[in-house]
Amino acid sequence: MSVAVSESPVLVTGVTGFLGRAVTRRLLGSGRPVLALARARDGRDARTRVAAAVGREPDGRSLDVVEAGLDGDGAPRHPAASRRLAAVETVIHCAGDTSFFPADVAVFRAGHLAGPLALLRALAGMRLRRWAHVSTAYVAGQRSGTVREDEGDVGQTFHNVYERVKLEAETAMRAAGRTLGIDVRVLRPSIVVGAAPATTGGAPAHLFFDFVRLLAGLASARGSRDGDLRIAARPRAPFNIVPVDYVAAAIHVLAEAPGAAGGAFHLVAAAPPTQEQVLAMLLDRLGARGVRVVEAVDLAAPSALECRVARWLAPYREYLEQDIHFDASAARALLDRAGVPAPVLDARALGALVDVALARPASPVEVSCPAS
Ligand SMILES: NC(=O)c1ccc[n+]([C@@H]2O[C@H](COP(=O)([O-])OP(=O)(O)OC[C@H]3O[C@@H](n4cnc5c(N)ncnc54)[C@H](OP(=O)(O)O)[C@@H]3O)[C@@H](O)[C@H]2O)c1
């Protein structure tokens, strides 16, 4: 279904990243012009980088590029850039640093707060009407149980700087939108997975695919007399990964759907399976056995390999130990109407992800599991 509000270009940020490029491809595929805001980097200008990410040369009409960063003032000043920005009614803001513990918190905050705020203010003086802000379901921080989409800051604590600043950014963008008369809508994916081998960024997707390759490697390396390999997590907690294709389709709809004005939306798997169910489906697909998820307290006397696997998963350990359910009623009501089916994480869907992961053979490092 088409959700085009007008033929004005959609300004997309983060086009050179994992999510931004999927959203851009989706918009272009639906015939919607895109104005990509991207920065020059590593000796390559923004235009070259966008062309490489999207797989299409910018032609100045269906795909155009404005070169700018979002590191502070965030608003491109070149007169030609301003002319192109003047036509923009919708922004889909996908840019963002996904480091959990950034080395320079001030720079990280500027990229998530000052830069996008400056861009919002600059565009609000032109034709901008709506800003679709890609956040994360994990603004819920360390909460457990069910989290509703209309909840934001409820006094939760956080696992890391990333979650805290993402919530601050949601709050600041909404407040600025109210002042400026711009409809700010917030889109919160959980952990997005997709064709990681072909992308840069997309850190959790890479980890998931590495994990699948690790399982495949262990399956072929372990003998029948080896005991089970235990992974400490929460076996019965939901495992909420969501395919990038669903996230891009949902963002495409929710960025401009009139019913989404001012809302917040969880972009997550429907009725996600538990961690032990996911592991069982992955092992089944790989024809492997002998790996179990156990409660951390039950992991007595871990073997050297179990310790190495635990260290390898350490950046995501707290997420694996969290028992949280993201209610997605508001997103699903609009997406059902738009004909975007809920993503189901069943054996077939996981099998397809296994195929993507195994398209690249496991490296010896993945199979042996790095020591740190
Ligand atoms: N991937 C997930 O599982 C996931 C889940 C939930 C939410 N999200 C959110 O989705 C957004 C995109 O994530 P991703 O996985 O696509 O990340 P990614 O692959 O690392 O891409 C990040 C994008 O943001 C751009 N960017 C970062 N800082 C910038 C700055 N200061 N100025 C201009 N551009 C900047 C990057 O540009 P360069 O190429 O120039 O560095 C790149 O295009 C983030 O806001 C993230 O919080 C992601």
XYZ file of C-alpha atoms and ligand atoms in Angstrom:
420
model
C 0.000 0.000 0.000
C 1.187 3.555 -0.646
C 1.291 6.056 2.180
C 2.648 8.986 0.226
C 1.315 12.213 1.700
C 2.782 14.362 -1.049
C 5.532 14.115 -3.588
C 7.856 16.265 -1.509
C 11.023 14.312 -0.717
C 11.325 12.573 2.623
C 14.487 13.679 4.393
C 16.179 10.563 5.797
C 19.136 10.716 8.193
C 21.458 7.772 8.857
C 21.137 6.517 5.251
C 24.646 5.047 5.357
C 23.631 2.882 8.352
C 21.876 -0.451 8.749
C 18.352 0.841 9.359
C 18.526 4.070 7.350
C 19.519 2.307 4.152
C 16.670 -0.222 4.504
C 14.169 2.611 5.044
C 15.582 4.546 2.088
C 15.401 1.542 -0.226
C 11.805 1.002 0.837
C 10.829 4.624 0.157
C 12.557 4.606 -3.229
C 10.902 1.282 -4.085
C 7.510 2.843 -3.430
C 8.335 5.736 -5.773
C 8.852 8.278 -3.006
C 11.744 10.730 -3.534
C 14.387 10.770 -0.789
C 16.704 13.545 0.293
C 19.494 11.855 2.221
C 21.332 13.795 4.893
C 24.734 12.186 5.269
C 28.271 13.122 6.180
C 31.574 12.736 4.393
C 33.873 10.202 6.030
C 37.064 8.243 5.508
C 37.971 10.345 2.462
C 34.631 9.730 0.734
C 32.036 12.438 0.199
C 28.425 12.009 1.305
C 27.170 11.398 -2.220
C 29.560 8.504 -2.819
C 28.748 6.988 0.565
C 24.986 7.215 0.025
C 25.292 5.664 -3.452
C 27.286 2.747 -2.000
C 24.810 2.237 0.864
C 21.623 2.414 -1.183
C 22.970 0.791 -4.346
C 21.791 3.632 -6.547
C 23.458 6.791 -7.881
C 21.798 9.975 -6.605
C 20.098 11.572 -9.615
C 19.028 14.791 -7.870
C 15.338 13.907 -8.284
C 14.324 10.509 -6.840
C 17.482 10.445 -4.682
C 19.364 13.549 -3.656
C 22.011 14.137 -0.997
C 22.721 16.967 1.418
C 26.129 16.707 3.055
C 25.955 17.470 6.787
C 26.655 15.900 10.160
C 24.477 16.051 13.236
C 27.276 16.710 15.659
C 26.166 19.984 17.140
C 24.389 22.602 15.120
C 23.066 19.918 12.740
C 21.677 22.370 10.211
C 23.319 22.568 6.779
C 23.967 26.208 5.869
C 24.886 26.072 2.197
C 22.223 27.981 0.188
C 21.762 25.107 -2.289
C 21.193 22.715 0.629
C 18.642 25.109 2.100
C 16.707 25.213 -1.177
C 16.435 21.425 -1.214
C 15.522 21.288 2.471
C 12.785 23.871 1.914
C 10.624 21.250 0.159
C 10.759 18.731 3.022
C 7.529 17.990 4.907
C 8.613 14.718 6.560
C 11.853 13.689 8.250
C 12.685 10.090 9.130
C 15.514 10.380 11.613
C 17.471 7.107 11.581
C 20.922 8.503 12.443
C 22.363 7.595 15.789
C 25.447 6.197 17.449
C 24.571 2.748 18.822
C 27.506 2.433 21.272
C 26.223 1.405 24.699
C 29.106 3.144 26.489
C 30.452 5.815 24.111
C 34.040 6.951 24.589
C 33.043 10.629 24.480
C 29.655 11.151 26.100
C 29.529 14.862 25.147
C 29.944 14.060 21.446
C 27.453 11.206 21.766
C 24.878 13.508 23.424
C 25.389 16.186 20.766
C 24.739 13.637 18.009
C 21.524 12.467 19.677
C 20.237 15.767 21.095
C 21.764 19.067 19.931
C 22.225 17.997 16.302
C 18.701 16.626 15.667
C 17.157 19.513 17.653
C 18.991 22.061 15.499
C 17.834 20.292 12.341
C 14.237 20.189 13.603
C 14.331 23.922 14.394
C 15.859 24.811 11.021
C 13.265 22.778 9.084
C 10.356 23.963 11.218
C 10.894 27.422 9.714
C 10.317 25.902 6.261
C 7.668 23.336 5.262
C 8.299 20.611 7.821
C 5.158 19.031 9.261
C 6.255 15.755 10.832
C 9.380 14.208 12.290
C 9.538 10.396 12.663
C 12.105 9.754 15.348
C 13.770 6.335 15.443
C 14.418 5.521 19.074
C 14.660 2.115 20.762
C 12.288 -0.096 22.742
C 15.093 -0.204 25.331
C 14.365 3.345 26.493
C 12.473 1.118 28.958
C 15.889 0.602 30.588
C 15.905 -1.972 33.352
C 12.131 -2.282 33.631
C 10.540 -5.723 33.621
C 7.047 -6.934 32.793
C 4.846 -5.237 30.215
C 5.846 -1.848 28.812
C 3.189 0.176 26.999
C 3.908 2.353 23.981
C 2.504 5.479 25.643
C 5.000 5.141 28.488
C 8.317 6.964 28.385
C 10.054 8.317 31.443
C 8.549 6.494 34.407
C 11.628 6.929 36.591
C 13.323 3.768 35.281
C 17.023 3.071 35.647
C 19.185 2.198 32.653
C 21.684 -0.440 31.582
C 23.895 2.090 29.814
C 24.421 5.632 28.490
C 22.815 4.697 25.170
C 19.388 3.927 26.665
C 19.414 7.004 28.895
C 20.354 9.406 26.093
C 17.851 7.811 23.670
C 15.073 8.516 26.190
C 16.340 12.064 26.770
C 16.289 12.585 22.997
C 12.694 11.336 22.704
C 11.614 13.724 25.457
C 13.518 16.704 24.043
C 12.297 16.169 20.469
C 8.682 15.864 21.599
C 8.954 19.038 23.675
C 10.539 20.956 20.791
C 7.872 19.611 18.418
C 5.127 20.895 20.712
C 6.739 24.360 20.845
C 7.302 24.506 17.083
C 3.998 22.955 16.025
C 5.660 19.890 14.458
C 4.154 16.401 14.853
C 6.901 14.267 16.418
C 6.220 10.522 16.345
C 8.518 8.021 18.006
C 9.374 4.608 16.536
C 10.968 2.097 18.878
C 12.421 -1.103 17.370
C 13.712 -3.834 19.672
C 16.826 -5.643 18.386
C 16.862 -5.450 14.618
C 18.347 -8.280 12.564
C 18.864 -8.429 8.848
C 21.343 -9.276 6.167
C 24.251 -8.293 8.393
C 27.020 -9.692 6.222
C 26.158 -7.091 3.586
C 25.923 -4.124 5.927
C 28.080 -1.966 8.103
C 26.694 -0.933 11.478
C 23.777 -2.998 12.718
C 25.759 -4.195 15.712
C 23.162 -6.525 17.313
C 22.432 -8.160 13.948
C 26.112 -8.960 13.556
C 26.229 -10.468 17.048
C 23.152 -12.604 16.361
C 24.634 -13.955 13.138
C 27.972 -14.568 14.857
C 26.064 -16.507 17.523
C 24.375 -18.671 14.885
C 27.775 -19.363 13.302
C 29.205 -20.153 16.720
C 26.402 -22.674 17.310
C 27.051 -24.219 13.908
C 30.781 -24.431 14.691
C 30.164 -25.971 18.101
C 27.743 -28.467 16.603
C 30.404 -29.827 14.290
C 33.294 -29.549 16.784
C 31.752 -31.179 19.877
C 31.763 -34.881 20.420
C 28.881 -36.993 21.709
C 30.637 -37.442 25.070
C 30.978 -33.694 25.688
C 28.424 -32.469 28.219
C 25.871 -29.787 27.382
C 27.229 -26.298 26.829
C 25.275 -23.985 29.146
C 24.563 -20.338 28.345
C 23.493 -18.184 31.287
C 20.412 -16.083 30.492
C 16.650 -16.257 31.281
C 15.355 -19.369 29.486
C 11.678 -18.399 29.762
C 12.050 -14.685 29.009
C 10.943 -13.440 25.561
C 13.683 -13.112 22.943
C 12.734 -10.049 20.990
C 14.614 -9.711 17.749
C 12.775 -8.185 14.807
C 13.567 -8.449 11.076
C 14.875 -5.285 9.431
C 12.376 -5.660 6.560
C 9.483 -5.383 9.025
C 11.040 -2.400 10.771
C 11.581 -0.587 7.456
C 8.020 -1.343 6.289
C 6.582 -0.168 9.610
C 8.631 3.037 9.607
C 7.533 3.731 6.037
C 3.878 3.569 7.105
C 4.067 5.121 10.569
C 6.224 8.081 9.516
C 3.310 9.622 7.653
C 0.090 7.792 8.600
C -2.326 10.462 9.918
C -3.370 8.156 12.779
C 0.224 7.979 14.031
C 0.505 11.720 14.739
C 2.250 12.371 18.051
C 2.330 8.659 18.958
C 4.973 6.201 20.090
C 5.199 2.724 18.580
C 6.982 -0.491 19.516
C 8.370 -2.257 16.433
C 8.869 -5.724 17.850
C 8.190 -9.399 17.165
C 4.601 -10.480 17.752
C 4.281 -12.996 20.598
C 8.054 -13.497 20.729
C 9.309 -16.982 21.591
C 11.300 -17.536 24.754
C 15.071 -17.770 24.719
C 14.982 -21.551 25.131
C 12.470 -21.877 22.284
C 14.694 -19.780 20.002
C 17.748 -21.850 20.885
C 15.801 -25.070 20.265
C 14.652 -23.816 16.831
C 18.184 -22.739 15.882
C 19.701 -26.062 16.993
C 16.991 -27.967 15.191
C 17.658 -26.071 11.970
C 21.405 -26.682 12.354
C 20.903 -30.355 13.168
C 22.797 -29.703 16.399
C 22.270 -30.430 20.088
C 24.017 -30.156 23.419
C 23.553 -26.425 24.057
C 21.156 -25.160 26.760
C 20.078 -21.809 28.162
C 20.106 -21.840 31.965
C 19.388 -19.300 34.682
C 22.632 -17.539 35.637
C 22.319 -18.794 39.236
C 22.186 -22.387 37.950
C 25.471 -22.121 36.069
C 27.631 -23.797 38.690
C 31.256 -24.667 37.917
C 31.327 -23.353 34.356
C 33.763 -24.955 31.947
C 36.444 -22.900 30.211
C 34.335 -22.862 27.030
C 31.244 -21.728 28.942
C 33.276 -18.886 30.462
C 34.498 -17.837 27.030
C 30.977 -17.873 25.587
C 29.765 -15.816 28.580
C 32.549 -13.260 28.041
C 31.737 -13.075 24.358
C 28.064 -12.370 25.083
C 28.932 -9.954 27.906
C 27.906 -6.722 26.102
C 24.375 -8.133 25.786
C 24.254 -10.126 29.054
C 21.887 -7.722 30.798
C 19.483 -7.868 27.848
C 19.596 -11.655 27.926
C 18.727 -11.580 31.605
C 15.842 -9.127 31.257
C 12.253 -10.387 31.340
C 10.375 -7.668 29.471
C 7.382 -7.594 27.146
C 6.845 -4.691 24.729
C 3.157 -4.135 24.095
C 2.704 -3.097 20.450
C -1.075 -2.603 20.231
C -0.901 0.918 18.802
C 1.642 0.011 16.126
C -0.216 -3.140 15.159
C -3.599 -1.384 14.867
C -2.188 1.019 12.266
C -0.013 -1.549 10.518
C -2.873 -4.076 10.254
C -4.902 -1.393 8.484
C -1.959 -0.671 6.185
C -1.535 -4.373 5.313
C 1.834 -4.830 7.038
C 1.697 -8.256 8.727
C 3.121 -8.755 12.221
C 6.556 -10.367 12.207
C 6.461 -13.895 13.553
C 9.619 -15.438 14.934
C 8.882 -19.079 14.163
C 11.051 -21.949 12.962
C 10.716 -20.815 9.357
C 11.742 -17.209 10.073
C 14.672 -18.338 12.206
C 15.649 -20.856 9.536
C 15.870 -18.017 7.014
C 18.138 -16.083 9.411
C 20.313 -19.193 9.844
C 20.673 -19.347 6.058
C 21.806 -15.704 5.986
C 24.302 -16.356 8.779
C 25.738 -19.469 7.139
C 26.112 -17.777 3.773
C 29.406 -16.686 5.328
C 31.349 -19.595 6.848
C 32.305 -19.376 10.516
C 35.784 -18.047 11.070
C 38.074 -19.985 13.430
C 37.668 -17.096 15.903
C 33.892 -17.529 16.034
C 34.127 -21.286 16.401
C 36.721 -21.162 19.145
C 34.978 -18.197 20.819
C 37.267 -15.265 21.567
C 38.746 -14.960 25.036
C 37.642 -11.367 25.549
N 20.122 -1.797 14.882
C 19.280 -2.021 15.884
O 19.097 -3.169 16.353
C 18.503 -0.882 16.490
C 17.498 -1.201 17.407
C 16.741 -0.180 17.970
C 17.010 1.132 17.616
N 17.993 1.426 16.726
C 18.235 2.831 16.392
O 18.226 2.975 14.992
C 19.133 3.992 14.596
C 20.053 3.441 13.525
O 20.742 2.311 14.027
P 21.618 1.406 13.037
O 21.652 0.039 13.595
O 21.182 1.644 11.642
O 23.053 2.060 13.281
P 24.289 2.103 12.276
O 24.242 1.027 11.283
O 25.494 2.226 13.143
O 24.096 3.492 11.483
C 24.133 4.703 12.147
C 23.850 5.807 11.152
O 23.767 7.059 11.860
C 24.703 7.963 11.301
N 25.219 8.847 12.333
C 25.632 8.489 13.570
N 26.042 9.583 14.225
C 25.877 10.633 13.387
C 26.116 12.035 13.473
N 26.617 12.570 14.585
N 25.837 12.824 12.412
C 25.325 12.282 11.290
N 25.074 10.974 11.133
C 25.347 10.166 12.170
C 25.790 7.094 10.705
O 26.490 7.854 9.747
P 28.009 7.499 9.321
O 27.901 6.353 8.346
O 28.475 8.764 8.711
O 28.723 7.119 10.574
C 24.955 5.972 10.105
O 24.383 6.397 8.894
C 19.860 4.450 15.860
O 19.269 5.638 16.317
C 19.603 3.322 16.845
O 19.554 3.826 18.158
C 18.756 0.446 16.149
